[in-house]
Amino acid sequence: MVQISWPRAAVLVLFILPVLVDARVRHYKFNIVATNVTKLCSTKPIVTVNGQFPGPTLYAREGDTVLVKVVNHVKYNVTIHWHGVRQLRTGWNDGPAYITQCPIQPRQSFVYNFTLTGQRGTLLWHAHILWLRATVHGAIVILPKLGVSYPFPKPDKEEVIVLGEWWKSDVEAMVDQSTKVGLPPNVSDSHTINGHTGPLASCPSLQGGADGYRLQVDTGKRYLLRIINAALNEDLFVKVAGHQLTVVEVDAVYTKPFKTDTIFIAPGQTTNVLLTTDKRTGTYLITVSPFMDVPIPVDNRTTTATLHYNNSLAATALTTTKPPAQNATPIATSYLDSLRSLNSKEYPALVPQNVDHSLFFTIGVGVNPCPSCLNGSRVVGVMNNISFVMPTVALLQAHYYNISGIYTADFPGRPIFAYNYSGPGPKNLQTMNGTRLYQLPYNSSVQIVLQDTGVISPESHPIHLHGFNFFAVGKGLGNYNPASDPANFNLVDPVERNTMSVPTGGWTAIRFKADNPGVWFLHCHFEVHTTWGLKMAFIVENGKGPEESILPPPKDLPKC
């Protein structure tokens, strides 16, 4: 038997300890409860996590394992999606109802268990059933591993800023009514900044006083703002009067830094910016305003907050700024064109250079008969002219246990009928319906061209892929040309994201490696379009051996 002296043992422990503590298990408890909240001069009960709106921020480090016990105390079925978390081999914990799990029923609970592998930055969590994410959402902050620095100047302080929407009415009742009559639901009554509707709203928020959200800063400091768009249906512009913002990360992926006075952020996206407080004193307006470049109704109000220097007098004059026009396409386009992956030695952009599966998905809307609706028809969301029908058994369970009759693996890789996609569309606007999935071999390289369509109206769509990050290698206006457009693809340092806006009347090409076995949702992150059926799912087959196969389901997985 080898004897180890106490001093040597102590030294050995000191060397091993950093390895042991580098990855931790983080425990959280989310109680889903009804909470009365007053905004815009009216009070209503909303569904919240732990009584908070927005919900609590989940903090962890890269490599940590996170366990979140969700206990449902409300009348609705509930699931939580950890938006942007890769969920490598742990798709059971991804969260979209009836895609990877049956929902958590009232008076039931479920423990989400996942590891943050190879990710660091800002993501978000939100409900993924009905429209509950209107109030059930919050931030995920993944810090770098211990001893690892940011690849940009170290901030003196960090702030989480969650953007959202607020309806005076009961959101679920509103959506139910609009579905019955076949009309779009009402737009929101206000945007929110960390839960506040802002001092310039028609009625100031009572939460935090009439001034709304206030970001207190010290002069001569560098702040990292972790900005999250948790809104349901709104692309947003964000500005801070008198200050430049340096973008350093999107969707928990580092970018080449660039300066801007306006950021563009779609629902489900996150953006980290550095702000230097280079003024001596003062109070500066923060504006959050919508982007929509076609005549589709949106909440056109500008919500505001303030950035206030701590050494300023309470009555300091407010420095204002004018938000971009609602249809400021050049500002949105310029911002998106500036995004590039950092592509450093430590954080390379591993863009697939070759493609095994080249897919072409049209996205938009159609019109189907509805005898009970006001106009005898209803608008539906479609991909490749298929409006997705939600199953009553979770697709991942059906796949894992080989349950027949739940879905078919025949989603078309390109439109069944070709037409001038960016034009007014065909005369027949009726769609097909089905729960149709597309099957991918493990580790295959995939390219999807997402083509907006002009049926009824073209529109920008924020498309979110669960279980993967992807590289946005190209985009353009009009119809995608497979003969000439690929020559302009960026295969060196394209931005890497989990949610990407497809331009109005145009297309976006994305690439990813299908290295995560399971069933993975692809859908528009406008909740109204997801509700209408603008969604589909991929089956990614197991690879070779247990390390390339999905893990067995948790014992407490909810039942349908």
mmCIF file of N, CA and C in Angstrom, residues 377-499:
data_model
loop_
_atom_site.group_PDB
_atom_site.id
_atom_site.type_symbol
_atom_site.label_atom_id
_atom_site.label_comp_id
_atom_site.label_asym_id
_atom_site.label_seq_id
_atom_site.Cartn_x
_atom_site.Cartn_y
_atom_site.Cartn_z
ATOM 1 N N SER A 377 -63.550 31.126 -43.015
ATOM 2 C CA SER A 377 -62.192 30.644 -43.225
ATOM 3 C C SER A 377 -61.297 31.168 -42.110
ATOM 4 N N ARG A 378 -60.100 30.603 -42.017
ATOM 5 C CA ARG A 378 -59.131 31.072 -41.031
ATOM 6 C C ARG A 378 -57.732 31.078 -41.651
ATOM 7 N N VAL A 379 -56.911 31.982 -41.150
ATOM 8 C CA VAL A 379 -55.518 32.039 -41.576
ATOM 9 C C VAL A 379 -54.728 30.989 -40.806
ATOM 10 N N VAL A 380 -53.843 30.278 -41.503
ATOM 11 C CA VAL A 380 -53.006 29.256 -40.867
ATOM 12 C C VAL A 380 -51.548 29.517 -41.234
ATOM 13 N N GLY A 381 -50.637 29.064 -40.386
ATOM 14 C CA GLY A 381 -49.220 29.150 -40.675
ATOM 15 C C GLY A 381 -48.741 27.889 -41.369
ATOM 16 N N VAL A 382 -47.783 28.052 -42.281
ATOM 17 C CA VAL A 382 -47.362 26.891 -43.063
ATOM 18 C C VAL A 382 -45.851 26.888 -43.289
ATOM 19 N N MET A 383 -45.301 25.678 -43.402
ATOM 20 C CA MET A 383 -43.975 25.426 -43.961
ATOM 21 C C MET A 383 -44.151 24.431 -45.097
ATOM 22 N N ASN A 384 -43.639 24.804 -46.265
ATOM 23 C CA ASN A 384 -43.837 23.978 -47.464
ATOM 24 C C ASN A 384 -45.305 23.600 -47.654
ATOM 25 N N ASN A 385 -46.160 24.586 -47.399
ATOM 26 C CA ASN A 385 -47.620 24.491 -47.571
ATOM 27 C C ASN A 385 -48.254 23.446 -46.656
ATOM 28 N N ILE A 386 -47.577 23.090 -45.579
ATOM 29 C CA ILE A 386 -48.140 22.160 -44.593
ATOM 30 C C ILE A 386 -48.320 22.910 -43.278
ATOM 31 N N SER A 387 -49.551 22.901 -42.786
ATOM 32 C CA SER A 387 -49.839 23.473 -41.470
ATOM 33 C C SER A 387 -49.740 22.344 -40.448
ATOM 34 N N PHE A 388 -48.859 22.532 -39.475
ATOM 35 C CA PHE A 388 -48.519 21.469 -38.531
ATOM 36 C C PHE A 388 -49.666 21.220 -37.560
ATOM 37 N N VAL A 389 -50.015 19.967 -37.386
ATOM 38 C CA VAL A 389 -51.056 19.560 -36.439
ATOM 39 C C VAL A 389 -50.382 19.013 -35.183
ATOM 40 N N MET A 390 -50.660 19.629 -34.037
ATOM 41 C CA MET A 390 -50.044 19.172 -32.797
ATOM 42 C C MET A 390 -50.580 17.800 -32.394
ATOM 43 N N PRO A 391 -49.706 16.889 -31.978
ATOM 44 C CA PRO A 391 -50.138 15.553 -31.546
ATOM 45 C C PRO A 391 -50.673 15.603 -30.119
ATOM 46 N N THR A 392 -51.207 14.501 -29.661
ATOM 47 C CA THR A 392 -51.665 14.388 -28.269
ATOM 48 C C THR A 392 -50.729 13.508 -27.446
ATOM 49 N N VAL A 393 -49.719 12.958 -28.101
ATOM 50 C CA VAL A 393 -48.633 12.222 -27.440
ATOM 51 C C VAL A 393 -47.333 12.901 -27.860
ATOM 52 N N ALA A 394 -46.412 13.072 -26.925
ATOM 53 C CA ALA A 394 -45.164 13.757 -27.247
ATOM 54 C C ALA A 394 -44.422 13.016 -28.361
ATOM 55 N N LEU A 395 -43.948 13.765 -29.353
ATOM 56 C CA LEU A 395 -43.291 13.152 -30.510
ATOM 57 C C LEU A 395 -42.030 12.392 -30.123
ATOM 58 N N LEU A 396 -41.283 12.915 -29.147
ATOM 59 C CA LEU A 396 -40.061 12.218 -28.738
ATOM 60 C C LEU A 396 -40.391 10.874 -28.124
ATOM 61 N N GLN A 397 -41.466 10.799 -27.350
ATOM 62 C CA GLN A 397 -41.884 9.517 -26.788
ATOM 63 C C GLN A 397 -42.318 8.564 -27.896
ATOM 64 N N ALA A 398 -43.065 9.074 -28.863
ATOM 65 C CA ALA A 398 -43.510 8.229 -29.974
ATOM 66 C C ALA A 398 -42.316 7.690 -30.753
ATOM 67 N N HIS A 399 -41.305 8.543 -30.947
ATOM 68 C CA HIS A 399 -40.097 8.114 -31.651
ATOM 69 C C HIS A 399 -39.312 7.099 -30.818
ATOM 70 N N TYR A 400 -39.093 7.402 -29.554
ATOM 71 C CA TYR A 400 -38.252 6.569 -28.692
ATOM 72 C C TYR A 400 -38.866 5.181 -28.494
ATOM 73 N N TYR A 401 -40.189 5.139 -28.293
ATOM 74 C CA TYR A 401 -40.869 3.861 -28.038
ATOM 75 C C TYR A 401 -41.478 3.251 -29.298
ATOM 76 N N ASN A 402 -41.227 3.898 -30.452
ATOM 77 C CA ASN A 402 -41.718 3.379 -31.726
ATOM 78 C C ASN A 402 -43.240 3.206 -31.713
ATOM 79 N N ILE A 403 -43.933 4.253 -31.242
ATOM 80 C CA ILE A 403 -45.399 4.245 -31.206
ATOM 81 C C ILE A 403 -45.907 4.708 -32.567
ATOM 82 N N SER A 404 -46.694 3.906 -33.228
ATOM 83 C CA SER A 404 -47.177 4.241 -34.567
ATOM 84 C C SER A 404 -48.436 5.101 -34.492
ATOM 85 N N GLY A 405 -48.701 5.780 -35.595
ATOM 86 C CA GLY A 405 -49.932 6.552 -35.715
ATOM 87 C C GLY A 405 -49.881 7.955 -35.139
ATOM 88 N N ILE A 406 -48.729 8.376 -34.611
ATOM 89 C CA ILE A 406 -48.622 9.709 -33.999
ATOM 90 C C ILE A 406 -48.118 10.722 -35.026
ATOM 91 N N TYR A 407 -47.182 10.327 -35.865
ATOM 92 C CA TYR A 407 -46.607 11.221 -36.869
ATOM 93 C C TYR A 407 -46.181 10.396 -38.068
ATOM 94 N N THR A 408 -45.852 11.093 -39.150
ATOM 95 C CA THR A 408 -45.239 10.452 -40.312
ATOM 96 C C THR A 408 -43.908 11.157 -40.591
ATOM 97 N N ALA A 409 -42.919 10.402 -41.025
ATOM 98 C CA ALA A 409 -41.587 10.957 -41.294
ATOM 99 C C ALA A 409 -41.446 11.281 -42.781
ATOM 100 N N ASP A 410 -42.377 12.099 -43.287
ATOM 101 C CA ASP A 410 -42.390 12.389 -44.725
ATOM 102 C C ASP A 410 -42.535 13.876 -45.017
ATOM 103 N N PHE A 411 -42.028 14.725 -44.112
ATOM 104 C CA PHE A 411 -42.072 16.156 -44.403
ATOM 105 C C PHE A 411 -41.242 16.408 -45.656
ATOM 106 N N PRO A 412 -41.794 17.136 -46.625
ATOM 107 C CA PRO A 412 -41.066 17.323 -47.897
ATOM 108 C C PRO A 412 -39.848 18.228 -47.727
ATOM 109 N N GLY A 413 -38.765 17.867 -48.381
ATOM 110 C CA GLY A 413 -37.532 18.649 -48.313
ATOM 111 C C GLY A 413 -37.553 19.904 -49.156
ATOM 112 N N ARG A 414 -38.613 20.053 -49.962
ATOM 113 C CA ARG A 414 -38.802 21.268 -50.762
ATOM 114 C C ARG A 414 -40.290 21.381 -51.059
ATOM 115 N N PRO A 415 -40.760 22.545 -51.501
ATOM 116 C CA PRO A 415 -42.206 22.697 -51.736
ATOM 117 C C PRO A 415 -42.725 21.681 -52.748
ATOM 118 N N ILE A 416 -43.909 21.184 -52.470
ATOM 119 C CA ILE A 416 -44.533 20.221 -53.379
ATOM 120 C C ILE A 416 -44.955 20.920 -54.669
ATOM 121 N N PHE A 417 -45.411 22.183 -54.547
ATOM 122 C CA PHE A 417 -45.808 22.966 -55.712
ATOM 123 C C PHE A 417 -44.925 24.216 -55.781
ATOM 124 N N ALA A 418 -44.295 24.432 -56.914
ATOM 125 C CA ALA A 418 -43.451 25.613 -57.097
ATOM 126 C C ALA A 418 -44.293 26.778 -57.616
ATOM 127 N N TYR A 419 -43.962 27.991 -57.159
ATOM 128 C CA TYR A 419 -44.617 29.200 -57.643
ATOM 129 C C TYR A 419 -43.677 30.376 -57.364
ATOM 130 N N ASN A 420 -44.083 31.565 -57.724
ATOM 131 C CA ASN A 420 -43.282 32.758 -57.449
ATOM 132 C C ASN A 420 -43.425 33.082 -55.961
ATOM 133 N N TYR A 421 -42.502 32.550 -55.149
ATOM 134 C CA TYR A 421 -42.688 32.567 -53.696
ATOM 135 C C TYR A 421 -42.783 33.967 -53.117
ATOM 136 N N SER A 422 -41.980 34.893 -53.592
ATOM 137 C CA SER A 422 -42.007 36.237 -53.032
ATOM 138 C C SER A 422 -43.066 37.120 -53.683
ATOM 139 N N GLY A 423 -43.816 36.568 -54.643
ATOM 140 C CA GLY A 423 -44.914 37.287 -55.286
ATOM 141 C C GLY A 423 -46.204 37.111 -54.505
ATOM 142 N N PRO A 424 -47.331 37.424 -55.117
ATOM 143 C CA PRO A 424 -48.622 37.364 -54.397
ATOM 144 C C PRO A 424 -49.088 35.948 -54.064
ATOM 145 N N GLY A 425 -48.467 34.938 -54.672
ATOM 146 C CA GLY A 425 -48.836 33.565 -54.338
ATOM 147 C C GLY A 425 -49.860 32.984 -55.289
ATOM 148 N N PRO A 426 -50.147 31.687 -55.159
ATOM 149 C CA PRO A 426 -51.111 31.032 -56.044
ATOM 150 C C PRO A 426 -52.543 31.462 -55.726
ATOM 151 N N LYS A 427 -53.458 31.181 -56.652
ATOM 152 C CA LYS A 427 -54.865 31.530 -56.428
ATOM 153 C C LYS A 427 -55.478 30.681 -55.319
ATOM 154 N N ASN A 428 -55.097 29.421 -55.263
ATOM 155 C CA ASN A 428 -55.616 28.537 -54.216
ATOM 156 C C ASN A 428 -54.735 28.674 -52.976
ATOM 157 N N LEU A 429 -55.263 29.253 -51.921
ATOM 158 C CA LEU A 429 -54.490 29.508 -50.709
ATOM 159 C C LEU A 429 -54.656 28.412 -49.665
ATOM 160 N N GLN A 430 -55.393 27.350 -49.995
ATOM 161 C CA GLN A 430 -55.628 26.282 -49.022
ATOM 162 C C GLN A 430 -54.357 25.453 -48.832
ATOM 163 N N THR A 431 -54.170 24.935 -47.622
ATOM 164 C CA THR A 431 -52.952 24.198 -47.287
ATOM 165 C C THR A 431 -53.271 22.748 -46.957
ATOM 166 N N MET A 432 -52.213 21.975 -46.829
ATOM 167 C CA MET A 432 -52.334 20.628 -46.277
ATOM 168 C C MET A 432 -52.099 20.684 -44.778
ATOM 169 N N ASN A 433 -52.640 19.725 -44.061
ATOM 170 C CA ASN A 433 -52.451 19.633 -42.616
ATOM 171 C C ASN A 433 -51.801 18.302 -42.295
ATOM 172 N N GLY A 434 -50.974 18.277 -41.252
ATOM 173 C CA GLY A 434 -50.393 17.004 -40.860
ATOM 174 C C GLY A 434 -49.305 17.155 -39.817
ATOM 175 N N THR A 435 -49.026 16.052 -39.130
ATOM 176 C CA THR A 435 -47.920 15.981 -38.176
ATOM 177 C C THR A 435 -46.790 15.243 -38.877
ATOM 178 N N ARG A 436 -46.064 15.998 -39.703
ATOM 179 C CA ARG A 436 -45.072 15.403 -40.592
ATOM 180 C C ARG A 436 -43.680 15.869 -40.192
ATOM 181 N N LEU A 437 -42.753 14.935 -40.029
ATOM 182 C CA LEU A 437 -41.396 15.207 -39.565
ATOM 183 C C LEU A 437 -40.400 14.860 -40.658
ATOM 184 N N TYR A 438 -39.194 15.448 -40.539
ATOM 185 C CA TYR A 438 -38.122 15.140 -41.482
ATOM 186 C C TYR A 438 -37.018 14.425 -40.721
ATOM 187 N N GLN A 439 -36.561 13.290 -41.262
ATOM 188 C CA GLN A 439 -35.577 12.444 -40.574
ATOM 189 C C GLN A 439 -34.170 12.718 -41.081
ATOM 190 N N LEU A 440 -33.223 12.851 -40.122
ATOM 191 C CA LEU A 440 -31.828 13.132 -40.448
ATOM 192 C C LEU A 440 -30.926 12.086 -39.814
ATOM 193 N N PRO A 441 -29.946 11.566 -40.542
ATOM 194 C CA PRO A 441 -28.953 10.680 -39.932
ATOM 195 C C PRO A 441 -28.077 11.462 -38.949
ATOM 196 N N TYR A 442 -27.597 10.769 -37.938
ATOM 197 C CA TYR A 442 -26.717 11.399 -36.955
ATOM 198 C C TYR A 442 -25.469 11.964 -37.638
ATOM 199 N N ASN A 443 -25.108 13.179 -37.228
ATOM 200 C CA ASN A 443 -23.879 13.856 -37.660
ATOM 201 C C ASN A 443 -23.898 14.296 -39.120
ATOM 202 N N SER A 444 -25.072 14.288 -39.752
ATOM 203 C CA SER A 444 -25.148 14.773 -41.125
ATOM 204 C C SER A 444 -25.100 16.298 -41.139
ATOM 205 N N SER A 445 -24.587 16.847 -42.233
ATOM 206 C CA SER A 445 -24.536 18.294 -42.415
ATOM 207 C C SER A 445 -25.790 18.741 -43.157
ATOM 208 N N VAL A 446 -26.430 19.761 -42.618
ATOM 209 C CA VAL A 446 -27.751 20.162 -43.119
ATOM 210 C C VAL A 446 -27.720 21.631 -43.525
ATOM 211 N N GLN A 447 -28.286 21.928 -44.669
ATOM 212 C CA GLN A 447 -28.535 23.305 -45.084
ATOM 213 C C GLN A 447 -30.031 23.483 -45.301
ATOM 214 N N ILE A 448 -30.591 24.548 -44.722
ATOM 215 C CA ILE A 448 -31.994 24.882 -44.949
ATOM 216 C C ILE A 448 -32.050 26.295 -45.499
ATOM 217 N N VAL A 449 -32.669 26.460 -46.659
ATOM 218 C CA VAL A 449 -32.997 27.789 -47.162
ATOM 219 C C VAL A 449 -34.432 28.078 -46.737
ATOM 220 N N LEU A 450 -34.597 29.120 -45.927
ATOM 221 C CA LEU A 450 -35.909 29.531 -45.431
ATOM 222 C C LEU A 450 -36.399 30.681 -46.292
ATOM 223 N N GLN A 451 -37.438 30.436 -47.056
ATOM 224 C CA GLN A 451 -37.938 31.390 -48.043
ATOM 225 C C GLN A 451 -39.268 31.981 -47.582
ATOM 226 N N ASP A 452 -39.292 33.287 -47.344
ATOM 227 C CA ASP A 452 -40.556 33.954 -47.035
ATOM 228 C C ASP A 452 -41.447 33.952 -48.265
ATOM 229 N N THR A 453 -42.751 33.954 -48.033
ATOM 230 C CA THR A 453 -43.702 33.946 -49.146
ATOM 231 C C THR A 453 -44.606 35.170 -49.065
ATOM 232 N N GLY A 454 -45.182 35.534 -50.218
ATOM 233 C CA GLY A 454 -46.037 36.712 -50.304
ATOM 234 C C GLY A 454 -47.514 36.391 -50.212
ATOM 235 N N VAL A 455 -47.870 35.167 -49.808
ATOM 236 C CA VAL A 455 -49.279 34.816 -49.660
ATOM 237 C C VAL A 455 -49.898 35.711 -48.589
ATOM 238 N N ILE A 456 -50.950 36.409 -48.935
ATOM 239 C CA ILE A 456 -51.600 37.452 -48.123
ATOM 240 C C ILE A 456 -50.648 38.633 -47.942
ATOM 241 N N SER A 457 -49.491 38.392 -47.302
ATOM 242 C CA SER A 457 -48.494 39.453 -47.172
ATOM 243 C C SER A 457 -47.151 38.847 -46.824
ATOM 244 N N PRO A 458 -46.057 39.366 -47.408
ATOM 245 C CA PRO A 458 -44.737 38.941 -46.924
ATOM 246 C C PRO A 458 -44.523 39.485 -45.522
ATOM 247 N N GLU A 459 -43.582 38.879 -44.796
ATOM 248 C CA GLU A 459 -43.335 39.312 -43.418
ATOM 249 C C GLU A 459 -42.023 38.712 -42.937
ATOM 250 N N SER A 460 -41.330 39.451 -42.092
ATOM 251 C CA SER A 460 -40.132 38.916 -41.454
ATOM 252 C C SER A 460 -40.532 37.876 -40.416
ATOM 253 N N HIS A 461 -39.829 36.736 -40.411
ATOM 254 C CA HIS A 461 -40.143 35.651 -39.469
ATOM 255 C C HIS A 461 -38.894 35.279 -38.671
ATOM 256 N N PRO A 462 -38.950 35.352 -37.324
ATOM 257 C CA PRO A 462 -37.836 34.843 -36.514
ATOM 258 C C PRO A 462 -37.971 33.330 -36.339
ATOM 259 N N ILE A 463 -37.106 32.568 -36.981
ATOM 260 C CA ILE A 463 -37.200 31.106 -36.959
ATOM 261 C C ILE A 463 -36.230 30.554 -35.921
ATOM 262 N N HIS A 464 -36.754 29.707 -35.038
ATOM 263 C CA HIS A 464 -35.969 29.127 -33.941
ATOM 264 C C HIS A 464 -35.853 27.626 -34.126
ATOM 265 N N LEU A 465 -34.617 27.122 -34.004
ATOM 266 C CA LEU A 465 -34.341 25.691 -34.071
ATOM 267 C C LEU A 465 -33.939 25.198 -32.692
ATOM 268 N N HIS A 466 -34.662 24.233 -32.173
ATOM 269 C CA HIS A 466 -34.344 23.643 -30.875
ATOM 270 C C HIS A 466 -33.190 22.645 -31.034
ATOM 271 N N GLY A 467 -32.385 22.508 -29.986
ATOM 272 C CA GLY A 467 -31.374 21.462 -29.931
ATOM 273 C C GLY A 467 -30.073 21.751 -30.646
ATOM 274 N N PHE A 468 -30.002 22.870 -31.373
ATOM 275 C CA PHE A 468 -28.815 23.173 -32.171
ATOM 276 C C PHE A 468 -28.580 24.676 -32.214
ATOM 277 N N ASN A 469 -27.329 25.061 -32.448
ATOM 278 C CA ASN A 469 -27.014 26.350 -33.030
ATOM 279 C C ASN A 469 -26.835 26.140 -34.526
ATOM 280 N N PHE A 470 -27.046 27.197 -35.289
ATOM 281 C CA PHE A 470 -26.812 27.119 -36.730
ATOM 282 C C PHE A 470 -26.043 28.355 -37.174
ATOM 283 N N PHE A 471 -25.468 28.273 -38.346
ATOM 284 C CA PHE A 471 -24.770 29.400 -38.951
ATOM 285 C C PHE A 471 -25.641 29.982 -40.058
ATOM 286 N N ALA A 472 -25.862 31.296 -39.995
ATOM 287 C CA ALA A 472 -26.627 31.980 -41.045
ATOM 288 C C ALA A 472 -25.652 32.370 -42.141
ATOM 289 N N VAL A 473 -25.534 31.519 -43.158
ATOM 290 C CA VAL A 473 -24.465 31.669 -44.155
ATOM 291 C C VAL A 473 -24.830 32.604 -45.295
ATOM 292 N N GLY A 474 -26.117 32.918 -45.466
ATOM 293 C CA GLY A 474 -26.499 33.795 -46.557
ATOM 294 C C GLY A 474 -27.914 34.292 -46.413
ATOM 295 N N LYS A 475 -28.219 35.400 -47.077
ATOM 296 C CA LYS A 475 -29.580 35.912 -47.106
ATOM 297 C C LYS A 475 -29.728 36.815 -48.318
ATOM 298 N N GLY A 476 -30.978 37.080 -48.690
ATOM 299 C CA GLY A 476 -31.228 37.948 -49.823
ATOM 300 C C GLY A 476 -32.693 38.290 -49.936
ATOM 301 N N LEU A 477 -33.014 39.180 -50.866
ATOM 302 C CA LEU A 477 -34.399 39.556 -51.129
ATOM 303 C C LEU A 477 -34.894 38.840 -52.377
ATOM 304 N N GLY A 478 -36.207 38.685 -52.450
ATOM 305 C CA GLY A 478 -36.793 37.980 -53.582
ATOM 306 C C GLY A 478 -36.660 36.477 -53.429
ATOM 307 N N ASN A 479 -36.699 35.758 -54.538
ATOM 308 C CA ASN A 479 -36.619 34.300 -54.508
ATOM 309 C C ASN A 479 -35.166 33.833 -54.482
ATOM 310 N N TYR A 480 -34.897 32.833 -53.686
ATOM 311 C CA TYR A 480 -33.566 32.219 -53.633
ATOM 312 C C TYR A 480 -33.235 31.573 -54.975
ATOM 313 N N ASN A 481 -32.008 31.815 -55.437
ATOM 314 C CA ASN A 481 -31.545 31.233 -56.699
ATOM 315 C C ASN A 481 -30.449 30.213 -56.373
ATOM 316 N N PRO A 482 -30.745 28.912 -56.468
ATOM 317 C CA PRO A 482 -29.755 27.901 -56.099
ATOM 318 C C PRO A 482 -28.545 27.869 -57.028
ATOM 319 N N ALA A 483 -28.656 28.469 -58.214
ATOM 320 C CA ALA A 483 -27.533 28.459 -59.153
ATOM 321 C C ALA A 483 -26.511 29.545 -58.846
ATOM 322 N N SER A 484 -26.976 30.700 -58.350
ATOM 323 C CA SER A 484 -26.059 31.826 -58.182
ATOM 324 C C SER A 484 -25.859 32.270 -56.734
ATOM 325 N N ASP A 485 -26.860 32.131 -55.887
ATOM 326 C CA ASP A 485 -26.760 32.675 -54.520
ATOM 327 C C ASP A 485 -25.709 31.993 -53.654
ATOM 328 N N PRO A 486 -25.496 30.673 -53.749
ATOM 329 C CA PRO A 486 -24.480 30.052 -52.887
ATOM 330 C C PRO A 486 -23.074 30.618 -53.086
ATOM 331 N N ALA A 487 -22.787 31.200 -54.228
ATOM 332 C CA ALA A 487 -21.460 31.775 -54.456
ATOM 333 C C ALA A 487 -21.166 32.932 -53.513
ATOM 334 N N ASN A 488 -22.229 33.520 -52.961
ATOM 335 C CA ASN A 488 -22.063 34.657 -52.049
ATOM 336 C C ASN A 488 -22.164 34.258 -50.581
ATOM 337 N N PHE A 489 -22.256 32.965 -50.287
ATOM 338 C CA PHE A 489 -22.358 32.517 -48.899
ATOM 339 C C PHE A 489 -21.071 32.832 -48.135
ATOM 340 N N ASN A 490 -21.230 33.178 -46.875
ATOM 341 C CA ASN A 490 -20.097 33.354 -45.965
ATOM 342 C C ASN A 490 -19.887 32.042 -45.214
ATOM 343 N N LEU A 491 -18.855 31.315 -45.568
ATOM 344 C CA LEU A 491 -18.547 30.039 -44.913
ATOM 345 C C LEU A 491 -17.327 30.152 -43.998
ATOM 346 N N VAL A 492 -16.949 31.390 -43.669
ATOM 347 C CA VAL A 492 -15.776 31.629 -42.827
ATOM 348 C C VAL A 492 -16.177 32.062 -41.420
ATOM 349 N N ASP A 493 -16.936 33.145 -41.313
ATOM 350 C CA ASP A 493 -17.297 33.670 -39.994
ATOM 351 C C ASP A 493 -18.748 34.147 -39.931
ATOM 352 N N PRO A 494 -19.703 33.371 -40.470
ATOM 353 C CA PRO A 494 -21.100 33.796 -40.365
ATOM 354 C C PRO A 494 -21.556 33.788 -38.914
ATOM 355 N N VAL A 495 -22.564 34.594 -38.606
ATOM 356 C CA VAL A 495 -23.083 34.633 -37.241
ATOM 357 C C VAL A 495 -23.697 33.274 -36.894
ATOM 358 N N GLU A 496 -23.463 32.856 -35.660
ATOM 359 C CA GLU A 496 -23.993 31.593 -35.150
ATOM 360 C C GLU A 496 -25.099 31.909 -34.157
ATOM 361 N N ARG A 497 -26.272 31.338 -34.346
ATOM 362 C CA ARG A 497 -27.435 31.668 -33.514
ATOM 363 C C ARG A 497 -28.293 30.428 -33.319
ATOM 364 N N ASN A 498 -29.379 30.624 -32.523
ATOM 365 C CA ASN A 498 -30.432 29.609 -32.463
ATOM 366 C C ASN A 498 -31.747 30.148 -32.999
ATOM 367 N N THR A 499 -31.813 31.465 -33.219
ATOM 368 C CA THR A 499 -33.018 32.118 -33.747
ATOM 369 C C THR A 499 -32.581 33.182 -34.747
#
